[in-house]
Short mmCIF file of C-alpha atoms and ligand atoms in Angstrom, two decimals:
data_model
loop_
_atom_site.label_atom_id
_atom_site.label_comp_id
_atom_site.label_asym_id
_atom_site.label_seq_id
_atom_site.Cartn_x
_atom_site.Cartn_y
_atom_site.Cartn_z
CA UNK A 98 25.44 -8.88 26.80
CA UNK A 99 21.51 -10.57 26.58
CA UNK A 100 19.97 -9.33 23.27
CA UNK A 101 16.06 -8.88 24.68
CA UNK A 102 15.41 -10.29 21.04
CA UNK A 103 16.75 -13.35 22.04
CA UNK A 104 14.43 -14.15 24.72
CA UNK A 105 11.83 -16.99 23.54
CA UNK A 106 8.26 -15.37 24.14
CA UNK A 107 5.80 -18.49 24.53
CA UNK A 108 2.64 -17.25 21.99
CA UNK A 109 1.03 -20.94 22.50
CA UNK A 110 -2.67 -20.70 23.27
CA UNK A 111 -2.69 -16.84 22.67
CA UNK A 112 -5.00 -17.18 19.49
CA UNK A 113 -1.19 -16.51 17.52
CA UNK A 114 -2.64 -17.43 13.98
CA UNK A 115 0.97 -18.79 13.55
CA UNK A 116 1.21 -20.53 16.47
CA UNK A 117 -2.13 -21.69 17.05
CA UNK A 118 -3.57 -22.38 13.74
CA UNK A 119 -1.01 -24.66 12.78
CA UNK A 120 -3.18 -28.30 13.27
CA UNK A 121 -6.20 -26.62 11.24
CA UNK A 122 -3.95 -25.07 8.58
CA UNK A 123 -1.16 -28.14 8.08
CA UNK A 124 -2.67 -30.81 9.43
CA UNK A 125 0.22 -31.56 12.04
CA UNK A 126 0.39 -30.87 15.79
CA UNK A 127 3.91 -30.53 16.77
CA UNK A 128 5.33 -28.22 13.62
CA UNK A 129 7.34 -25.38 14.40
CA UNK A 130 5.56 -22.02 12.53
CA UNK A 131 8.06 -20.05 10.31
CA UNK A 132 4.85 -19.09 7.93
CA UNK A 133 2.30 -16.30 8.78
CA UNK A 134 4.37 -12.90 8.35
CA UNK A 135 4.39 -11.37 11.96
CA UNK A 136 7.32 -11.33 14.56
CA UNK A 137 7.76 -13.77 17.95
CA UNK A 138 9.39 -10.53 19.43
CA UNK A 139 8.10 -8.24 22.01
CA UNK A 140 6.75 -4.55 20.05
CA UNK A 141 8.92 -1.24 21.84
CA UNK A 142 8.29 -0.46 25.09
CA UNK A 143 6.89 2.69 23.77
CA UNK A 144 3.72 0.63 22.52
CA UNK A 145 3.47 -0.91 25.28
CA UNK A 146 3.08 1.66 27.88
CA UNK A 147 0.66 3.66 25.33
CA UNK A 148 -1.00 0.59 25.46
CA UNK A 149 -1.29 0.59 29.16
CA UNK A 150 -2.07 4.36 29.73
CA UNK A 151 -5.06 3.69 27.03
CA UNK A 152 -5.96 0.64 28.87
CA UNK A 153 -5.97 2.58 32.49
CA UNK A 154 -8.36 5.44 31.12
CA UNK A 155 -11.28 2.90 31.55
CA UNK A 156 -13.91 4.73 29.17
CA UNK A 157 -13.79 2.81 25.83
CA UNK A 158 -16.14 5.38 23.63
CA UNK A 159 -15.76 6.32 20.37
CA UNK A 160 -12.42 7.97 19.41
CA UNK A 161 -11.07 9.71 16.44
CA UNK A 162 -7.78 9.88 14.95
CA UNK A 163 -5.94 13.05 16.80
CA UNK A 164 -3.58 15.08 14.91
CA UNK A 165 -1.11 14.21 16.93
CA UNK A 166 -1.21 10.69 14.75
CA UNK A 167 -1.28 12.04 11.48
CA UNK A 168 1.93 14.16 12.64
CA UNK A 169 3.45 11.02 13.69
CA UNK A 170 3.12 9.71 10.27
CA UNK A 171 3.68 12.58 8.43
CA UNK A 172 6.92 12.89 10.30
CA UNK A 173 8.26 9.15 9.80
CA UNK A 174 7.07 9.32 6.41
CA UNK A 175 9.31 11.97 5.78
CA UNK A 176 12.02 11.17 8.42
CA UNK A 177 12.43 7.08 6.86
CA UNK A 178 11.44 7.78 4.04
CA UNK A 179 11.90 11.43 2.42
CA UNK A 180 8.26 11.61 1.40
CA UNK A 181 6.58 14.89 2.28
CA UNK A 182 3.40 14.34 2.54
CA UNK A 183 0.05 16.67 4.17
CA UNK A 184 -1.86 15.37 6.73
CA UNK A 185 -4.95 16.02 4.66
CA UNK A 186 -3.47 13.30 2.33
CA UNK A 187 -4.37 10.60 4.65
CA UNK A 188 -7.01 8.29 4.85
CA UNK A 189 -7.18 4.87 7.58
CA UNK A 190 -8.22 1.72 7.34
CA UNK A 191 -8.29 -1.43 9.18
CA UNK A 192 -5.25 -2.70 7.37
CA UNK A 193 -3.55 -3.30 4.02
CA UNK A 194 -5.34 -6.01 2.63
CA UNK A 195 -8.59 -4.40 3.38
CA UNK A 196 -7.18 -0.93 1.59
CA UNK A 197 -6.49 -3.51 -1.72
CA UNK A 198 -10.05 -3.77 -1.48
CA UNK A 199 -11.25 -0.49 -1.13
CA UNK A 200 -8.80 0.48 -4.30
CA UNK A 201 -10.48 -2.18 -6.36
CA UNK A 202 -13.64 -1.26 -5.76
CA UNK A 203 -12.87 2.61 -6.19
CA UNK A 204 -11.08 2.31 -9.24
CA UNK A 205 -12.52 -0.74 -11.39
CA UNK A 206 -15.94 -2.31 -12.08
CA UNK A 207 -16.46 -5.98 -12.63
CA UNK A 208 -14.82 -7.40 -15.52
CA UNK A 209 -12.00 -4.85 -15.20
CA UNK A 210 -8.54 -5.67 -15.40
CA UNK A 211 -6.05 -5.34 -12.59
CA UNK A 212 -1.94 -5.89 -13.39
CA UNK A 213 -0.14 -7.94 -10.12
CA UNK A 214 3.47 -9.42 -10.58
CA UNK A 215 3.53 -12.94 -9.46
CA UNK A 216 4.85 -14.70 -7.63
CA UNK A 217 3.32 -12.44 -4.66
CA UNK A 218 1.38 -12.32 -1.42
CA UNK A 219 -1.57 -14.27 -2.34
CA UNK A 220 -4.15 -11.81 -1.55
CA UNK A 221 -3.06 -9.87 -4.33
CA UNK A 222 -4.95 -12.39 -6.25
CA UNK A 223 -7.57 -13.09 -4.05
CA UNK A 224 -8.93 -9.76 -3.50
CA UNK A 225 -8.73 -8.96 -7.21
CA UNK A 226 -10.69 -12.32 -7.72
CA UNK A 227 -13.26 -12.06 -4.81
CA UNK A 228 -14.38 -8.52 -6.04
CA UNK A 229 -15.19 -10.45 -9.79
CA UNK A 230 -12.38 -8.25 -11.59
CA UNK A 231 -9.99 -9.89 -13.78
CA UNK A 232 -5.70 -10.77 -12.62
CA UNK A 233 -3.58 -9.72 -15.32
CA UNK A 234 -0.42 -11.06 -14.20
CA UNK A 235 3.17 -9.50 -15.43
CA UNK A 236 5.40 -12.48 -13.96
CA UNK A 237 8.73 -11.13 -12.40
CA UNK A 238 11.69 -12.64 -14.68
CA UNK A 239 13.81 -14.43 -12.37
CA UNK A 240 17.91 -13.39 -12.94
CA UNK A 241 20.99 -14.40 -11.05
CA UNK A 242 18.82 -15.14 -7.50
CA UNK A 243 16.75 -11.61 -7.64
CA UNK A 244 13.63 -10.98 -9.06
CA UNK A 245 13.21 -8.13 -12.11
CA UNK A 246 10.31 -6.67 -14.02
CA UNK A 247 9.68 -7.78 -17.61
CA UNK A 248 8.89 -4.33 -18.56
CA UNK A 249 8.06 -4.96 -22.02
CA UNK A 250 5.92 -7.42 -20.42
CA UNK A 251 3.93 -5.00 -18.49
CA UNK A 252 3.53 -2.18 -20.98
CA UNK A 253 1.86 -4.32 -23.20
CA UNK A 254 -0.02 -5.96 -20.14
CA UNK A 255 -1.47 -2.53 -18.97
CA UNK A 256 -2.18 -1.15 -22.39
CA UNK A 257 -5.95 -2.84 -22.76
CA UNK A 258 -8.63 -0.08 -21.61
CA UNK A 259 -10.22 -2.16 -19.65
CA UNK A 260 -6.47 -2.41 -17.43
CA UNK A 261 -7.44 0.20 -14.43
CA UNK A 262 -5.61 -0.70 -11.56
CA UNK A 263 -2.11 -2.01 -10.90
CA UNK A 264 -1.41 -3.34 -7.34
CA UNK A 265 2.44 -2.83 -7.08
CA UNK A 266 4.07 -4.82 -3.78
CA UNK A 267 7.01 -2.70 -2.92
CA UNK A 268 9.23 -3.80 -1.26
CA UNK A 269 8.29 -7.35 -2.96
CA UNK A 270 6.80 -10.09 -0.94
CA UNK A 271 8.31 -13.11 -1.20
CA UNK A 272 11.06 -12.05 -2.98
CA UNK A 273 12.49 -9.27 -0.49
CA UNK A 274 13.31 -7.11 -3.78
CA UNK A 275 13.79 -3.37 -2.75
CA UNK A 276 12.52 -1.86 -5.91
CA UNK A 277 15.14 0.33 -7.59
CA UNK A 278 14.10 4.66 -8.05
CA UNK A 279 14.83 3.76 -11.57
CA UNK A 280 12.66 0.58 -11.87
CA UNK A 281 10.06 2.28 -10.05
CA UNK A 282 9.72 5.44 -12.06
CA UNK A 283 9.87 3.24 -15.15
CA UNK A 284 6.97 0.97 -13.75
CA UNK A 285 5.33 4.87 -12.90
CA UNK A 286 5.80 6.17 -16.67
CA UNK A 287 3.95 2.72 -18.08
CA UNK A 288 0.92 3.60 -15.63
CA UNK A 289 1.01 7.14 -16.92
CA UNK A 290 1.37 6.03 -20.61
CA UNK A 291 -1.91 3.69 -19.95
CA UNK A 292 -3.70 6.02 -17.54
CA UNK A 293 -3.23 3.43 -14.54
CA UNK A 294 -3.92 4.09 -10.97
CA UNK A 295 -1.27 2.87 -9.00
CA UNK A 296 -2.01 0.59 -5.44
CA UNK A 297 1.58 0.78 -3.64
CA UNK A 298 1.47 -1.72 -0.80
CA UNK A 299 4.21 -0.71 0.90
CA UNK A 300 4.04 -2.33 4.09
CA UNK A 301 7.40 -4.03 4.19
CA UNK A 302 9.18 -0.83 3.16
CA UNK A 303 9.99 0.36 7.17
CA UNK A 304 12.19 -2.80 7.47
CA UNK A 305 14.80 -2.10 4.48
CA UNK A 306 18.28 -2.83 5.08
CA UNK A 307 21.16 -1.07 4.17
CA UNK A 308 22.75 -0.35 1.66
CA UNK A 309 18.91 -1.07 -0.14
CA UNK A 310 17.04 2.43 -0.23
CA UNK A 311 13.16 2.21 -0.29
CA UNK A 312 11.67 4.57 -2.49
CA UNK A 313 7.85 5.26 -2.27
CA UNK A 314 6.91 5.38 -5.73
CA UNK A 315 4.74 8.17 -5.50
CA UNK A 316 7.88 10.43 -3.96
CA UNK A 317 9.61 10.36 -7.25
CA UNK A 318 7.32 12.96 -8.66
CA UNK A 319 4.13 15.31 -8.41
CA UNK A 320 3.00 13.37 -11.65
CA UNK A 321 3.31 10.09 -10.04
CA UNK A 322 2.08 11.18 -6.62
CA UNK A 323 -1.05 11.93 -8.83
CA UNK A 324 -2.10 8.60 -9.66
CA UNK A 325 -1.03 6.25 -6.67
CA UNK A 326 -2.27 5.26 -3.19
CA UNK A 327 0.21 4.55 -0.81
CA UNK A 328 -0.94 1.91 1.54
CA UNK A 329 1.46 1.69 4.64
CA UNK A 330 1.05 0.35 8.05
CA UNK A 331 3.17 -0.09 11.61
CA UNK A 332 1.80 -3.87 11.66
CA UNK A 333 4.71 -5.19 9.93
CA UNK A 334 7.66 -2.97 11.48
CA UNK A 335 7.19 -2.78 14.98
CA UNK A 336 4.81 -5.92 14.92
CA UNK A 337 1.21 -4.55 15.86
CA UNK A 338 -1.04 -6.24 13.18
CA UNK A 339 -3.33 -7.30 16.09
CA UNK A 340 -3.89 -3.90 16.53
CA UNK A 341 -5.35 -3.85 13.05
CA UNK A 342 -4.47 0.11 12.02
CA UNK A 343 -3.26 1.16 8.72
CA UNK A 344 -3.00 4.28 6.50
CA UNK A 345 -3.49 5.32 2.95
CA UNK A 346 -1.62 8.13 1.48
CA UNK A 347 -3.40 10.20 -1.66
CA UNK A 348 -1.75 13.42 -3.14
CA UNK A 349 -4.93 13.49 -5.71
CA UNK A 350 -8.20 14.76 -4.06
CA UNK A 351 -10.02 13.02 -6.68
CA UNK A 352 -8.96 9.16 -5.73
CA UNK A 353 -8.92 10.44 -2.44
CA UNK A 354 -12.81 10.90 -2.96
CA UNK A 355 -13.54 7.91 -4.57
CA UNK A 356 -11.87 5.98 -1.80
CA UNK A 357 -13.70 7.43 1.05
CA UNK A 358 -16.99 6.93 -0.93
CA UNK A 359 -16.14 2.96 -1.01
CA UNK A 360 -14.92 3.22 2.63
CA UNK A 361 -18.33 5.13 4.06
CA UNK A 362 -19.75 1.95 1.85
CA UNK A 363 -18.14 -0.18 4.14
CA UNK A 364 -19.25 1.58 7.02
CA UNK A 365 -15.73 2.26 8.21
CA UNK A 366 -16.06 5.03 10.57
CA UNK A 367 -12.59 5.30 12.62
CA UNK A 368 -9.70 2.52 13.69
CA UNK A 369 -10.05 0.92 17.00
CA UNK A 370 -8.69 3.23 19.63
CA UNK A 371 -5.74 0.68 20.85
CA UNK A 372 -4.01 0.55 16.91
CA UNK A 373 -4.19 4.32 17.07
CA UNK A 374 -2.59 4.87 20.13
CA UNK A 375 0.14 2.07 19.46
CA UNK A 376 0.62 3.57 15.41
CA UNK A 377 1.12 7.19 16.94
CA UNK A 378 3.35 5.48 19.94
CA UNK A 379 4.93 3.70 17.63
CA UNK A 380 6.18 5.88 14.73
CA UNK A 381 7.01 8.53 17.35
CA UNK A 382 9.44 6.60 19.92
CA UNK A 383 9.89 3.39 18.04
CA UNK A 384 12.73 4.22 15.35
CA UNK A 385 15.65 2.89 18.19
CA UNK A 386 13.74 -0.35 18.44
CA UNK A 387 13.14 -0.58 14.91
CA UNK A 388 17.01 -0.68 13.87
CA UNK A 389 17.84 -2.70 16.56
CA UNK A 390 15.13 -5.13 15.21
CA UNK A 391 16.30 -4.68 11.53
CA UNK A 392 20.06 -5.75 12.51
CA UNK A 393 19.03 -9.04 14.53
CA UNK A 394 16.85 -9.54 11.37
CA UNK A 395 20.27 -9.48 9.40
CA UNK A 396 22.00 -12.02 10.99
CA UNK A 397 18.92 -14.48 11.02
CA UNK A 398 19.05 -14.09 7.62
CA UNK A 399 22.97 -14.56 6.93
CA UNK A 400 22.97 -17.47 9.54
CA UNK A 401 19.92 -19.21 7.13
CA UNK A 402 22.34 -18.42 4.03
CA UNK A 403 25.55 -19.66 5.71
CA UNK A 404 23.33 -22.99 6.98
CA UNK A 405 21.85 -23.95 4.22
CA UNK A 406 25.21 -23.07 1.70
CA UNK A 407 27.09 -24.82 3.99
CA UNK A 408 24.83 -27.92 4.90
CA UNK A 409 21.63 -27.77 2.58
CA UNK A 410 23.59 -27.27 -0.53
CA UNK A 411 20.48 -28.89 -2.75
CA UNK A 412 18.84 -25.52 -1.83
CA UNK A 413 19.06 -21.68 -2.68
CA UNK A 414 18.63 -18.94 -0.39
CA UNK A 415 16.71 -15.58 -1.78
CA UNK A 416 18.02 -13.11 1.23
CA UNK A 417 15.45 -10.33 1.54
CA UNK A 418 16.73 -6.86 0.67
CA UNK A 419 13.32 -5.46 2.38
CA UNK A 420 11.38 -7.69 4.69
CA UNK A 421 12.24 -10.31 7.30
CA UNK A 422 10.83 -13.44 5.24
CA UNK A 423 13.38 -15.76 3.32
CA UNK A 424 12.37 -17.48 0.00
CA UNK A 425 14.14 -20.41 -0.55
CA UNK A 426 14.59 -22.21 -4.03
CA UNK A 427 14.27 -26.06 -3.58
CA UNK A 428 13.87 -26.51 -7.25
CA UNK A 429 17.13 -28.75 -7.42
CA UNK A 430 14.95 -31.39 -5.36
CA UNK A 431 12.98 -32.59 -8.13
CA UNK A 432 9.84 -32.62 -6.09
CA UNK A 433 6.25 -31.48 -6.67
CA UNK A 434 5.42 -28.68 -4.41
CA UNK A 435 2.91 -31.01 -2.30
CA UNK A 436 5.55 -33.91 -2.12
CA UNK A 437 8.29 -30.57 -1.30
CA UNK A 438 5.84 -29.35 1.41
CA UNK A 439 5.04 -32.71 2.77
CA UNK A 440 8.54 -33.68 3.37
CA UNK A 441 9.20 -30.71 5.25
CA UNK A 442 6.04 -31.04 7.65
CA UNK A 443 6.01 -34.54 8.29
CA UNK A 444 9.48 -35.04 8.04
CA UNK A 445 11.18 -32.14 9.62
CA UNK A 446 8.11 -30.95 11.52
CA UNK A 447 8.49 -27.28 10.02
CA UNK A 448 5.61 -24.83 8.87
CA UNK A 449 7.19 -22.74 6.02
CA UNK A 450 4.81 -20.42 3.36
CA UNK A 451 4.52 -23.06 0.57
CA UNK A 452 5.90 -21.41 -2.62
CA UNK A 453 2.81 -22.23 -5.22
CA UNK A 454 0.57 -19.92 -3.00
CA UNK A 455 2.03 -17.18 -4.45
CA UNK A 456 1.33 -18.69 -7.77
CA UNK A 457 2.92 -18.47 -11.12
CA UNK A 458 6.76 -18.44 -10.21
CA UNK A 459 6.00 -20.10 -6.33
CA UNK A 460 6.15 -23.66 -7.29
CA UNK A 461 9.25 -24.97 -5.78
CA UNK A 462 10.53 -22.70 -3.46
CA UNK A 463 9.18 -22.02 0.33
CA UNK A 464 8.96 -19.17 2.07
CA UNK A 465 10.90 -18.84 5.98
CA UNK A 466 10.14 -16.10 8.76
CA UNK A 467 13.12 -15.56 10.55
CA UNK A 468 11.77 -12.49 12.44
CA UNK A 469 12.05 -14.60 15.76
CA UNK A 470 14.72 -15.49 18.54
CA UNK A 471 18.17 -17.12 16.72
CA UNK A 472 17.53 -20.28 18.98
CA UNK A 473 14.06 -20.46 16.86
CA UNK A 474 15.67 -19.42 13.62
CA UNK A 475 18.54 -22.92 14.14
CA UNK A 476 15.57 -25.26 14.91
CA UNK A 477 14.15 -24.25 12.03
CA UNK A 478 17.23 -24.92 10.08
CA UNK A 479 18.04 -28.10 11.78
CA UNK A 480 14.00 -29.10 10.89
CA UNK A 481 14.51 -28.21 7.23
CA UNK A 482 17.87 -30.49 6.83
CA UNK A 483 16.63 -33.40 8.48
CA UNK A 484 13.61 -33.25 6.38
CA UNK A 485 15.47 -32.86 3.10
CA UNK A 486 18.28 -34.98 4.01
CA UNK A 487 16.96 -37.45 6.58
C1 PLP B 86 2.71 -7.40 1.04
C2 PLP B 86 1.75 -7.51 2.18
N1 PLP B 86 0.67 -6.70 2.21
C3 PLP B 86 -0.23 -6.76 3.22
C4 PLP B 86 -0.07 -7.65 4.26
C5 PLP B 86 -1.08 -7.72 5.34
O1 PLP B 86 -1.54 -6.46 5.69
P1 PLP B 86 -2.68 -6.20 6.72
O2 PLP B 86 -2.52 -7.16 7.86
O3 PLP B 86 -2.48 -4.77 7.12
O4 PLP B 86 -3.98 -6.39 6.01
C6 PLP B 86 1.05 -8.52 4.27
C7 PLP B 86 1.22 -9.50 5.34
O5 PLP B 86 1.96 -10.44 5.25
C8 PLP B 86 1.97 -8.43 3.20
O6 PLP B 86 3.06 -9.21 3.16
#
């Protein structure tokens, strides 16, 4: 039977940052993108025709967040994800990145300290770095292919006073870790020990994969709940980040405060009426779609292990636990990570996330979306072979 996800949906000359943005970004023309984190599929019908209806209405004024949405979240939240959480709990924003943001500024002045475990999405360091705070960086010990926490590491790491903030990436991005209840609630003691507020990005937590359980840190207890933000979003799950519409979920009135001050600062008012319609659409009807999604995800990412074991044997596949991007060690090569990422663009004409971006812990590996059609997914593969093997 046709699997819609198969079908190849042509994004050229769309404004795609993946697709289109390749020349200005690389350097080459003709590369295939396997870089920027969104999907080449199609979001659930159910977006879609929200989408429409909104569309139809024809007056574009100035719209709130309904109820309705907050129910919608509330009710995933707890359906996916056994977090109860109260409506009044949440706060929006126009995505997760720009929530990083508003925590920093909330929660630290310049100088502070803020605790990120490399190698991660970059703007982990970036935002840390553009608001003049300081990165603190507990590097993730790497062990048998998976990633860990050196927790020694980070105890001592958060203890300095001047240590506010602690921007957790759960699941991890690139490594696809699933963090464990019990590695989460020890990370959640250490920020309690050091009176740390905890930033859970959490955006790549819809697409875990069985048998991996996502935990929301803040779940495990009141006491945790206390001092974290929950930052989650529909962008990455049913692929909407276009739509640009993301949440924040705070137990503690206090932090809730703080951030709202920092958001009115911003003069963030209320998310663009389409991502509202599509998050609600989404996270009411979408679930069907979503598992679907998270099985052909699966087999793009045992086809890229079974490749590359079977004909890129120089290399090492990191399968994602959480997350539809595939890190992939090419340590064995030798190769600096500009000679590494050269080989693969000009020689195999492939755009893959370039490992040192996500600093200390990056260099030598790259970084593969396979959240695309399989027939996308084997050009990639045959790209990557030719370019390390010739
Ligand atoms: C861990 C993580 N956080 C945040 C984002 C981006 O979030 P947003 O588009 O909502 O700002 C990404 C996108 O790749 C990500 O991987």
């Amino acid at each position: 039977m046709d699997n819609h996800l198969d079908r190849v949906i042509n994004r050229v000359g769309t404004g795609a940052v993946k697709w289109d943005n390749v020349k200005d970004v690389f350097g080459v023309e003709d590369a295939l993108p396997m870089w920027v984190a969104d999907m080449d599929f199609a979001a659930p019908e159910a977006v879609r025709k929200a989408l429409i209806e909104q569309a139809e209405h024809g007056v574009y004024g100035y719209t709130g967040i309904p109820a309705s949405t907050k129910e919608a979240i509330q009710a995933w939240m707890k359906k996916r994800h056994g977090y109860d959480i109260d409506t009044k709990w949440l706060l929006f924003n126009h995505g997760v990145v720009p929530s990083l943001g508003t925590a920093i500024q909330a929660f630290t002045k310049k100088g502070d300290g803020v605790v990120v475990q490399s190698p991660v999405y970059t703007p982990f360091f970036e935002m840390v770095e553009r608001n003049e705070r300081t990165v603190i960086n507990n590097q993730l010990i790497l062990r048998d292919n998976h990633y860990y926490i050196d927790f020694e590491d980070l105890d001592e790491k958060l203890s300095p006073d001047h240590v506010k903030l602690f921007l957790l990436c759960s699941p991890h991005n690139p490594g696809g870790r699933v963090w464990t209840k019990e590695e989460l609630t020890k990370m959640a003691e250490l920020c309690l020990k050091h009176n740390v507020i905890i930033m859970s990005d959490d955006i790549h937590s819809d697409l875990t994969a069985a048998p991996h359980i996502h935990t929301p840190i803040a779940a495990i207890k009141e006491e945790f709940a206390d001092i974290t933000v929950t930052s989650i979003a529909p962008s990455k799950t049913f692929n909407l980040a276009g739509l640009q519409a993301s949440a924040m979920i705070v137990a503690n009135e206090k932090l809730r405060v703080k951030l709202s001050k920092v958001l009115a600062q911003h003069g963030f008012f209320t998310l663009n009426m389409m991502g509202t319609a599509a998050m609600e659409a989404a996270y009411r009807e979408g679930e069907a779609w979503l598992d679907e999604t998270i099985q052909y995800i699966r087999s793009n990412c045992r086809l890229v292990e079974d490749f590359i074991s079977e004909e890129i044997p120089e290399l090492t596949v990191m399968n994602p636990q959480g997350s539809y991007l595939v890190w992939i060690d090419c340590r064995k090569l030798g190769l600096s990570d500009e000679e590494l990422m050269k080989k693969i663009l000009h020689e195999g004409k492939l755009a893959l996330g370039q490992g040192s971006k996500y600093r200390a812990g990056g260099e030598g590996f790259m970084r593969m979306n396979v959240a695309c059609p399989r027939s996308i997914v084997e050009d990639g593969l045959n790209r990557l072979k030719k370019a390390i093997q010739g």
